Coordinates of C-alpha atoms in Angstrom, one line a residue:
E1 CA 3.3 8.7 -22.5
W2 CA 5.3 9.5 -19.3
H3 CA 7.7 12.1 -20.7
F4 CA 10.4 11.1 -18.4
T5 CA 12.9 13.6 -16.9
L6 CA 15.2 11.5 -14.8
D7 CA 17.0 8.2 -15.2
P8 CA 18.6 7.3 -11.7
C9 CA 20.1 4.0 -12.4
C10 CA 22.0 4.0 -15.7
T11 CA 25.3 4.6 -17.5
H12 CA 26.0 7.6 -19.7
D13 CA 25.7 5.1 -22.6
N14 CA 22.2 3.8 -21.9
A15 CA 20.6 6.8 -20.2
K16 CA 17.0 7.4 -21.3
C17 CA 16.9 11.0 -20.0
E18 CA 19.2 14.0 -20.4
K19 CA 19.2 14.1 -16.5
H20 CA 20.5 10.8 -15.3
Y21 CA 22.7 9.3 -12.5
T22 CA 25.4 6.6 -12.9
K23 CA 26.7 4.3 -10.4
S24 CA 29.3 6.9 -9.2
D25 CA 26.5 9.5 -8.7
N26 CA 24.4 7.0 -6.6
G27 CA 21.0 7.9 -8.0
L28 CA 19.5 6.3 -4.9
A29 CA 21.1 9.0 -2.7
Q30 CA 19.8 11.8 -4.9
D31 CA 16.6 13.9 -4.6
W32 CA 13.9 12.8 -7.2
S33 CA 11.4 15.6 -6.2
G34 CA 9.3 17.0 -9.1
E35 CA 10.9 14.4 -11.5
R36 CA 9.2 11.9 -13.9
V37 CA 11.4 8.9 -13.1
F38 CA 12.3 6.0 -15.4
L39 CA 13.6 3.3 -13.0
N40 CA 15.4 0.3 -14.5
P41 CA 17.7 -0.7 -11.7
P42 CA 20.3 -3.5 -11.8
Y43 CA 18.6 -6.7 -10.8
S44 CA 21.1 -7.7 -8.2
R45 CA 19.1 -8.6 -4.9
G46 CA 20.4 -5.9 -2.6
F47 CA 20.3 -3.0 -5.0
L48 CA 16.9 -3.9 -6.4
A49 CA 15.4 -3.9 -3.0
R50 CA 16.9 -0.5 -2.2
A51 CA 15.7 0.9 -5.5
V52 CA 12.1 -0.1 -4.9
E53 CA 12.3 1.3 -1.3
K54 CA 13.6 4.6 -2.8
A55 CA 10.7 4.6 -5.3
A56 CA 8.1 4.0 -2.7
S57 CA 9.5 6.6 -0.3
E58 CA 9.9 9.3 -3.1
R59 CA 6.4 8.6 -4.6
N60 CA 4.9 11.7 -3.1
S61 CA 7.7 14.1 -4.1
A62 CA 8.2 12.8 -7.6
A63 CA 5.5 13.4 -10.4
V64 CA 5.5 9.8 -11.3
I65 CA 7.9 6.8 -11.0
V66 CA 7.8 4.0 -13.5
G67 CA 9.9 1.0 -12.9
L68 CA 10.9 -1.9 -15.1
L69 CA 11.3 -4.8 -12.7
P70 CA 11.5 -8.5 -12.5
D71 CA 8.2 -10.0 -11.5
A72 CA 8.9 -11.1 -8.1
R73 CA 5.6 -10.8 -6.2
D74 CA 6.7 -13.5 -3.8
T75 CA 9.7 -11.5 -2.3
G76 CA 9.6 -9.4 0.7
W77 CA 10.8 -6.3 -1.1
W78 CA 7.8 -6.5 -3.5
R79 CA 5.3 -7.0 -0.7
R80 CA 6.8 -4.2 1.4
W81 CA 7.6 -1.5 -1.3
V82 CA 5.7 -2.3 -4.4
A83 CA 2.3 -3.9 -3.4
P84 CA 1.0 -1.3 -1.0
F85 CA 2.0 1.8 -3.1
A86 CA 2.1 0.9 -6.8
T87 CA 0.1 -0.5 -9.7
D88 CA 1.8 -3.4 -11.7
Y89 CA 1.5 -4.4 -15.3
P90 CA 3.0 -7.8 -16.2
I91 CA 4.6 -7.7 -19.6
G92 CA 6.3 -11.1 -19.9
R93 CA 9.9 -11.8 -20.7
V94 CA 11.8 -8.8 -21.8
R95 CA 15.0 -9.4 -23.8
F96 CA 17.5 -6.6 -23.1
L97 CA 20.0 -5.6 -25.8
R98 CA 23.8 -6.4 -25.4
E99 CA 26.4 -3.7 -25.8
D100 CA 26.6 -4.4 -29.5
G101 CA 22.8 -3.9 -30.0
T102 CA 21.9 -7.5 -30.6
P103 CA 19.2 -9.1 -28.4
G104 CA 20.4 -11.0 -25.2
D105 CA 19.2 -14.3 -24.0
A106 CA 15.7 -14.6 -22.7
P107 CA 15.6 -14.0 -18.9
P108 CA 14.7 -16.7 -16.4
G109 CA 11.5 -14.9 -15.5
G110 CA 9.0 -12.3 -16.5
S111 CA 9.2 -8.6 -16.2
V112 CA 6.6 -6.1 -15.0
V113 CA 6.1 -2.3 -15.3
V114 CA 5.4 -0.7 -12.0
V115 CA 3.9 2.7 -11.5
W116 CA 4.2 4.7 -8.2
L117 CA 1.9 7.8 -8.3
P118 CA 1.7 10.4 -5.6
D119 CA -1.0 9.5 -3.1
F120 CA -3.3 12.4 -4.0
L121 CA -3.5 11.1 -7.6
N122 CA -4.5 7.5 -6.7
G123 CA -6.8 8.2 -3.7
G124 CA -4.6 6.8 -1.0
E125 CA -2.0 4.0 -0.9
R126 CA -2.9 2.0 -3.9
A127 CA -5.0 2.7 -6.9

């Protein structure tokens, strides 16, 4: 549906797009202009907050940014960088695959798909 062109937070082995940035590339320091971004950042507290801040700040230069995030509506980073600028779709508990391809353990909380669109597409700050 989204036809992603950039995966800014991945490894070479799990990249979802030909154009991607690994930890050593620091995808949060790169320009996302014109890209259709698939954002599945590491869930570590500090990195996650910086990733959603980057998504919110890039929303008017990127074509679309779609993030797979923990459902953390009670956090400061959510209230500051997600709620005012994005639409979210709760999807329940997502089991990620281990390196060997087998399903991992169920996470402690639910996940959500978050979509940041440029302001001109959603009539202002939030659709």
